[in-house]
Backbone as a chain_set.jsonl record, in Angstrom:
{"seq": "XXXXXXXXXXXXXXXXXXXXXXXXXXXXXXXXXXXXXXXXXXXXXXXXXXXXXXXXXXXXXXXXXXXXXXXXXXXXXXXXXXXXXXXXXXXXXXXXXXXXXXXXXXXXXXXXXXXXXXXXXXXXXXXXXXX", "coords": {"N": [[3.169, 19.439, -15.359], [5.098, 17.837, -16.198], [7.191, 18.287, -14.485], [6.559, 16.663, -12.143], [6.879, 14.042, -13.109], [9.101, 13.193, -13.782], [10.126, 12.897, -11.135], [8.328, 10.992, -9.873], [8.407, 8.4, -11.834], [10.966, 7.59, -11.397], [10.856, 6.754, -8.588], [8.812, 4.803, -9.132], [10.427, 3.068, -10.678], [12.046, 2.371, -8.644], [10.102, 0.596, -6.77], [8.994, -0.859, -8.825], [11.455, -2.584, -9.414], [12.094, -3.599, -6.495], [9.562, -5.016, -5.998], [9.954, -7.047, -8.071], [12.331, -8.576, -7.305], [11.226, -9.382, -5.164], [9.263, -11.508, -5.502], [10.774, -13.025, -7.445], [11.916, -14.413, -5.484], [9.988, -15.143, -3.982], [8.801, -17.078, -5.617], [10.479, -18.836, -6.293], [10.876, -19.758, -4.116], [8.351, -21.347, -3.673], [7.769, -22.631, -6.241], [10.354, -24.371, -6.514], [11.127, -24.926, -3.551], [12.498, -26.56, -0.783], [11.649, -28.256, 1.664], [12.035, -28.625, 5.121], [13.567, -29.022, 8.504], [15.046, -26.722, 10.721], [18.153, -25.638, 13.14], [17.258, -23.433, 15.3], [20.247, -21.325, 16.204], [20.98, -18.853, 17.036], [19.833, -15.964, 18.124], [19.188, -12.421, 16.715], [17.927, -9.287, 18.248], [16.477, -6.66, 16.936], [16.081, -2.777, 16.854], [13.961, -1.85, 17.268], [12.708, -4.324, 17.766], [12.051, -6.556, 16.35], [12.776, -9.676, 15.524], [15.75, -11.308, 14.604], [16.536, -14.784, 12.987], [19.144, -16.885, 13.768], [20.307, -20.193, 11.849], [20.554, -23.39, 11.927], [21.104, -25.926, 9.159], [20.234, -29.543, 7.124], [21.286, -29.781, 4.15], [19.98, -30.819, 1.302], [21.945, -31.895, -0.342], [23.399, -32.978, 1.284], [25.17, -30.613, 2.832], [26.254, -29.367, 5.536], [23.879, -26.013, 6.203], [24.032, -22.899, 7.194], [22.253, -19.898, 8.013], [20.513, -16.295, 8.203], [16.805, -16.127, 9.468], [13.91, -13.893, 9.014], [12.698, -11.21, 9.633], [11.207, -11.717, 12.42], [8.324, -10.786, 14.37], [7.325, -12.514, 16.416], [9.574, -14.863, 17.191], [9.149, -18.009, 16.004], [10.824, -20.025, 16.97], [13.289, -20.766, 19.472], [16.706, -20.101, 20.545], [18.593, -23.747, 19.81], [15.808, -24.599, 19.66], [13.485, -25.933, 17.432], [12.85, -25.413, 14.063], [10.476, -24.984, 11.367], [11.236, -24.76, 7.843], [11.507, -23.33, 4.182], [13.552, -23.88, 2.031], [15.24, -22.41, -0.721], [17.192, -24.43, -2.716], [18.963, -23.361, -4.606], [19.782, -21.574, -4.117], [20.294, -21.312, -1.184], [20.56, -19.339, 0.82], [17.919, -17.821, 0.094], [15.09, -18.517, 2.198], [12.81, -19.213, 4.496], [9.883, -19.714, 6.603], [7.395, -21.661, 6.394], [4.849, -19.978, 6.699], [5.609, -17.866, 6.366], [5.926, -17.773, 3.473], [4.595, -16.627, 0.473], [1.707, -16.176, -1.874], [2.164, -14.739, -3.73], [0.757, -12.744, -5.081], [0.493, -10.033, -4.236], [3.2, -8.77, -4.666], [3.083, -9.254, -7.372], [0.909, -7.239, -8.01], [1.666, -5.096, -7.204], [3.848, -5.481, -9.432], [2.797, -4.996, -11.469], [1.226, -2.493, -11.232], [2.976, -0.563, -10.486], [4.961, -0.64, -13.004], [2.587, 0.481, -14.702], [2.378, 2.958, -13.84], [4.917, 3.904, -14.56], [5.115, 3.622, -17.834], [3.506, 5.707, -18.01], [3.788, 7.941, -17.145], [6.334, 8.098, -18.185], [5.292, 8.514, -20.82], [4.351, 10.854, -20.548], [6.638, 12.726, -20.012], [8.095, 12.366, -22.467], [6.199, 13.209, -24.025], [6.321, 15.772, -23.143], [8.712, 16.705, -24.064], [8.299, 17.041, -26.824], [6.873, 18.935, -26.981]], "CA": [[3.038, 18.007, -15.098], [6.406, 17.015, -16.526], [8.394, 18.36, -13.44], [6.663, 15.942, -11.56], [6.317, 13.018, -13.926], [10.293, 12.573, -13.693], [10.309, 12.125, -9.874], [7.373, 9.711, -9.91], [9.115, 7.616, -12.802], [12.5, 7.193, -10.286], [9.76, 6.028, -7.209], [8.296, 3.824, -9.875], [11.617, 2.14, -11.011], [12.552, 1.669, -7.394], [9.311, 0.274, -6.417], [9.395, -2.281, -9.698], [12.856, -3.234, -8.642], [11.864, -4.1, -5.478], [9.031, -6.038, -6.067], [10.556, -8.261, -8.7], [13.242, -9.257, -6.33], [10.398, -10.294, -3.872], [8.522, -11.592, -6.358], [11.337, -13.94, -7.654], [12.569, -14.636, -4.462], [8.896, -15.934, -3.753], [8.563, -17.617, -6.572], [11.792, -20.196, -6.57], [10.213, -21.154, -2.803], [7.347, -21.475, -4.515], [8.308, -23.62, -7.175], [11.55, -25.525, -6.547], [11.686, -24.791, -2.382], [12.725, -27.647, -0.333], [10.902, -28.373, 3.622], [13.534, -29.059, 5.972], [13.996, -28.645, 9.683], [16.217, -25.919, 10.749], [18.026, -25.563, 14.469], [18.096, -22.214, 15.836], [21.408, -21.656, 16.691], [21.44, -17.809, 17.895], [19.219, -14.88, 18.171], [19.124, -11.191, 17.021], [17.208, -8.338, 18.309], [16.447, -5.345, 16.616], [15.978, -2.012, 18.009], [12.518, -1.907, 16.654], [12.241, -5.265, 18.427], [11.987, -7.444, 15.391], [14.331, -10.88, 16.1], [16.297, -12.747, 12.894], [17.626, -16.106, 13.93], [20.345, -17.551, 12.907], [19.885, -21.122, 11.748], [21.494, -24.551, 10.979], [20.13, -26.957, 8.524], [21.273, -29.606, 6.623], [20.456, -29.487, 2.82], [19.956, -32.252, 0.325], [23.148, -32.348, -0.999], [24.284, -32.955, 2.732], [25.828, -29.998, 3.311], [25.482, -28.357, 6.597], [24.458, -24.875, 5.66], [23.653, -21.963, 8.314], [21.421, -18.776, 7.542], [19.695, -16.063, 9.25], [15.754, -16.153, 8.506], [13.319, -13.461, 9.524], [12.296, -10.741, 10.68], [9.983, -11.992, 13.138], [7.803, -10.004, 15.937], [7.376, -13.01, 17.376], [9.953, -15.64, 16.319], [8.97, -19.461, 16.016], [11.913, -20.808, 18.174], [14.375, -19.775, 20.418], [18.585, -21.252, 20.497], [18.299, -24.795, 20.538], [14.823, -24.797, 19.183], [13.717, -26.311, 15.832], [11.628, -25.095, 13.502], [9.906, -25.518, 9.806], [11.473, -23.955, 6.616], [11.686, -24.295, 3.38], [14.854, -22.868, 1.654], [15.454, -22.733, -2.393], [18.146, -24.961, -2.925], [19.972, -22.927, -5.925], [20.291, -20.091, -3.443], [20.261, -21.187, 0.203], [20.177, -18.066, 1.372], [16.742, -17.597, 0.169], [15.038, -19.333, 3.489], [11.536, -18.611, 4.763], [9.168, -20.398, 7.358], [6.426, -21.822, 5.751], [3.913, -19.122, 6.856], [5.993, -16.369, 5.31], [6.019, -17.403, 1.757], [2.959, -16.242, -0.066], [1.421, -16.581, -3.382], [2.932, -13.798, -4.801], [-0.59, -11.816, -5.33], [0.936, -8.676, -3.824], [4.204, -8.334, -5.434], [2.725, -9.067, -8.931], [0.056, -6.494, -8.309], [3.04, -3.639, -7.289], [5.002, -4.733, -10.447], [1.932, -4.102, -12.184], [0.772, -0.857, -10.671], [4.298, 0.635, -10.502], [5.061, -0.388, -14.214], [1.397, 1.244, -15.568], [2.623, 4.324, -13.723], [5.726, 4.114, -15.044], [4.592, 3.77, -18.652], [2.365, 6.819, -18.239], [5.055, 9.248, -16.599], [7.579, 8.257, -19.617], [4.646, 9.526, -21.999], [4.225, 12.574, -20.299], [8.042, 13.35, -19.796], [8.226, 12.369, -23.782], [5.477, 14.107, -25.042], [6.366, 16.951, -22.606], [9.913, 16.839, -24.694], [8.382, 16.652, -28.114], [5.942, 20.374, -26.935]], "C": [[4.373, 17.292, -15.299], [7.623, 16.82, -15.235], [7.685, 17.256, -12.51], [6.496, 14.412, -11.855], [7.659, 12.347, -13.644], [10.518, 11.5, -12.016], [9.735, 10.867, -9.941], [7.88, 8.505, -10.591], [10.675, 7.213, -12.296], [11.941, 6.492, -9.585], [9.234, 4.716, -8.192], [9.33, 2.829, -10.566], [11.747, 1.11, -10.009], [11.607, 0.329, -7.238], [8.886, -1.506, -7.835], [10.382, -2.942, -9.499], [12.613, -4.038, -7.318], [11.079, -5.233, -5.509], [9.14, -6.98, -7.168], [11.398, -9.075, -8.243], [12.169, -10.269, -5.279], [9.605, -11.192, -5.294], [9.142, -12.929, -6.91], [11.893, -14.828, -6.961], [11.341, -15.59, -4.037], [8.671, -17.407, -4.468], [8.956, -18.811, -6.739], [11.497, -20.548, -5.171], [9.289, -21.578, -3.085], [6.761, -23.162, -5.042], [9.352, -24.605, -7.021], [11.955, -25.515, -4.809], [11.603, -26.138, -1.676], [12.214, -27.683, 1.158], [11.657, -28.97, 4.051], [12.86, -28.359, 7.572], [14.962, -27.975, 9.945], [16.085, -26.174, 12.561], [18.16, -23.905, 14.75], [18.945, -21.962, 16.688], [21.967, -20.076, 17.937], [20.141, -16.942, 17.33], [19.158, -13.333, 18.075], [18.217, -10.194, 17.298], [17.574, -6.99, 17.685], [15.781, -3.974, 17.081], [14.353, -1.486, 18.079], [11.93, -2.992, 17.414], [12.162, -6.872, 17.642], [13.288, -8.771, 15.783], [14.506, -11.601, 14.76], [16.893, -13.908, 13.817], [18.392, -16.35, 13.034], [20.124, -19.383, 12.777], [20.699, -21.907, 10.779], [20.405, -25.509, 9.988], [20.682, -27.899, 7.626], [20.709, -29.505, 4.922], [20.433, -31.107, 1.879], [20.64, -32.793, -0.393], [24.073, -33.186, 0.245], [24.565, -32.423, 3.016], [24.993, -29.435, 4.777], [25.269, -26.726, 6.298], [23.08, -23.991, 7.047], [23.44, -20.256, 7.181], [20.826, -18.0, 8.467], [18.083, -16.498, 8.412], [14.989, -14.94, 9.604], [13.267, -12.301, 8.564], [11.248, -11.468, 11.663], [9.343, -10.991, 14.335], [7.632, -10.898, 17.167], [7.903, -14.529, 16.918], [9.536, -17.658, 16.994], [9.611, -20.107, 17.238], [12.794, -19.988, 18.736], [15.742, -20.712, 20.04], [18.104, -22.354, 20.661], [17.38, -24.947, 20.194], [14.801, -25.254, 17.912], [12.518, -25.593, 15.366], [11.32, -25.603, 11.709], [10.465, -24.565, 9.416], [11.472, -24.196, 5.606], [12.676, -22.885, 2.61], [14.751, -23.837, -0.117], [17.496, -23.689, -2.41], [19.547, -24.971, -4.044], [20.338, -21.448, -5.23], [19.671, -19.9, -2.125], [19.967, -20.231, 1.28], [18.824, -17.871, 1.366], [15.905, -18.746, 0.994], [14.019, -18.51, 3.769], [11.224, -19.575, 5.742], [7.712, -20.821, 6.862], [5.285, -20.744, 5.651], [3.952, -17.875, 6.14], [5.798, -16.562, 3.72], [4.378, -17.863, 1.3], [2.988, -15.832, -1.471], [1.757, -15.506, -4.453], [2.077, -12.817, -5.205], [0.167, -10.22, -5.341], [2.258, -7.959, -4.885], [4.17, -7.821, -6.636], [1.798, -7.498, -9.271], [1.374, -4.764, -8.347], [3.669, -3.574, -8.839], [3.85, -4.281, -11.322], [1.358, -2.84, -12.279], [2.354, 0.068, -11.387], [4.753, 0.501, -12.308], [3.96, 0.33, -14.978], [2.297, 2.55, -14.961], [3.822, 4.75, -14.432], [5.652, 4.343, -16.383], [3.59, 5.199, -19.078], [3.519, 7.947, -17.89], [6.056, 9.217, -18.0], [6.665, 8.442, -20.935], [4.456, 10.673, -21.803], [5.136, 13.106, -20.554], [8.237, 13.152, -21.457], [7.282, 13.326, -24.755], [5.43, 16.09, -24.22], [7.925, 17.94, -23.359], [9.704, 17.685, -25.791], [7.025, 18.036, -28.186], [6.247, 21.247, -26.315]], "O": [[4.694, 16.296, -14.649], [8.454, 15.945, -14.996], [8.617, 16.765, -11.874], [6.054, 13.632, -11.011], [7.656, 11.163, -13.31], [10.814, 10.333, -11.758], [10.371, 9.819, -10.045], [7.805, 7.475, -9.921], [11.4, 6.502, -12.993], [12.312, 5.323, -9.685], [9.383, 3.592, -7.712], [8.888, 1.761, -10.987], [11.684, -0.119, -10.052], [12.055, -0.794, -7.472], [8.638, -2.692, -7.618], [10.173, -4.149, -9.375], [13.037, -5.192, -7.251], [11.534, -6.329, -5.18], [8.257, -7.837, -7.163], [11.39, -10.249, -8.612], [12.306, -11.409, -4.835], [10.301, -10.78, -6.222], [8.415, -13.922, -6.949], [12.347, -15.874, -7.424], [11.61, -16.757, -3.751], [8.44, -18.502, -3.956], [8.275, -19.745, -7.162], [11.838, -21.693, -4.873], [9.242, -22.705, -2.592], [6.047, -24.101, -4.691], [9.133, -25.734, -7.46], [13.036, -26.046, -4.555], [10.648, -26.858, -1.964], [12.669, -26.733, 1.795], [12.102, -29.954, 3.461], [11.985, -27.504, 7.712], [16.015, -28.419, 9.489], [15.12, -26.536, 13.235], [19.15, -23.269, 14.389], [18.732, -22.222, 17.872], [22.703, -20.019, 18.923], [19.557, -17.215, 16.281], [19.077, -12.75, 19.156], [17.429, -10.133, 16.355], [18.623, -6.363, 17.836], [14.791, -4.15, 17.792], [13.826, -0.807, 18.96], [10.768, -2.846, 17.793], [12.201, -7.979, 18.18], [14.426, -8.609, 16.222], [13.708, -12.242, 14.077], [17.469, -13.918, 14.905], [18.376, -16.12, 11.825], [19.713, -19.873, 13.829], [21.23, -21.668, 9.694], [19.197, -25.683, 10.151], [21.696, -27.457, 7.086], [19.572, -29.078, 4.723], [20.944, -32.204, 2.1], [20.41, -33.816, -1.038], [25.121, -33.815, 0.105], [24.783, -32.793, 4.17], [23.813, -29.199, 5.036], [26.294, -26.061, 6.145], [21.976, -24.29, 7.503], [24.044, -19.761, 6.229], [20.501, -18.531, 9.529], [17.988, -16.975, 7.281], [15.306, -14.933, 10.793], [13.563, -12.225, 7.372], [10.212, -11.693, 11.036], [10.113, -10.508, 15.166], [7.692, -10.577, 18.354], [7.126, -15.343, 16.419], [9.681, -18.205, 18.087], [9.052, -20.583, 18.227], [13.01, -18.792, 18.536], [15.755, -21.765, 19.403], [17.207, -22.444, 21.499], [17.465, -26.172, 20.112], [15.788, -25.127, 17.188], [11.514, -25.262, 15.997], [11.946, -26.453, 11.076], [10.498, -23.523, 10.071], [11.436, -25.417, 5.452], [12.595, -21.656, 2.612], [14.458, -24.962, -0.521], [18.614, -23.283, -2.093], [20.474, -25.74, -4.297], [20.979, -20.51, -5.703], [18.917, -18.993, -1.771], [19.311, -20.354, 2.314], [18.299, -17.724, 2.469], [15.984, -19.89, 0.546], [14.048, -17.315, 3.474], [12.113, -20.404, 5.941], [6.854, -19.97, 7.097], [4.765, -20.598, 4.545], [3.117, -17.148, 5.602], [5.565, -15.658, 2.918], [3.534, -18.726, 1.538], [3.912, -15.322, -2.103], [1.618, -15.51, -5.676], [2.634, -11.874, -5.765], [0.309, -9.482, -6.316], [2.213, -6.961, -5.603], [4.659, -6.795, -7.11], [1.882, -6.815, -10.291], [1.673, -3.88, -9.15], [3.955, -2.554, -9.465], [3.953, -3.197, -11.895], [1.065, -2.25, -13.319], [2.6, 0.873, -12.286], [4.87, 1.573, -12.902], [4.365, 0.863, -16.011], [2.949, 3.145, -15.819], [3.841, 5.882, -14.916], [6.147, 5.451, -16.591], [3.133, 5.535, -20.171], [3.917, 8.735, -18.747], [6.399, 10.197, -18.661], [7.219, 8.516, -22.032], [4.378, 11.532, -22.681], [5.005, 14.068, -21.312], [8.715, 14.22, -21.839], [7.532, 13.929, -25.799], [4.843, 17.115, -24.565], [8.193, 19.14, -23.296], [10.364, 18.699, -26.015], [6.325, 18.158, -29.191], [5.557, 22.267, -26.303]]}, "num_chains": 1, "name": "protein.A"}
């Protein structure tokens, strides 16, 4: 059991890592995110098909500040189009469309899952040490 307790306990780091980033990232649109109008200014396709836009907006300090936002399968606006967002204002970058940001249910439940597993693999790999 131990030889595979280590792997699992790497997958289970990652997988907490990950969803704390989303998780916090959710969170501060959440909580402190600001609703703004963005323009879309340009369009990328991915080879998958997925499109990010690129997007102007201005922020509440005034600044003009440009971002991509996405993935989309099927994106809101096109160049020249406007659309709804709401971007964290302590880290611009973080930029969503109202529809995307969600209550966080999911994330929380991963860091919870992936930390129980994690917790259980670092008793095995310890008590697999300590026999």
């Amino acid at each position: 059991m131990n030889g595979s307790a280590i792997p699992i306990a790497v997958i289970s780091v990652f997988v907490l890592w990950f969803s704390v980033g989303i998780y916090r990232r959710g969170r501060a649109l959440r909580t402190r995110g600001v609703h703004t109008q963005a323009t879309c200014v340009n369009e990328a396709r991915e080879k998958s098909g997925a499109v990010t836009l690129l997007v102007r907006f201005q922020a509440q300090s005034g600044a003009a500040l440009q971002t991509s936002v996405g993935p989309f399968r099927y994106p809101p606006a096109r160049p020249g189009g406007v659309l709804d967002v709401i971007y964290d204002p302590q880290d611009p970058g973080n930029i969503e469309t109202p529809d995307k940001v969600t209550n966080g249910r999911t994330a929380l439940a991963f860091r919870l899952g992936s930390t129980t597993v994690l917790a259980v693999c670092l008793v095995l790999i310890v008590l697999g040490f300590l026999g």
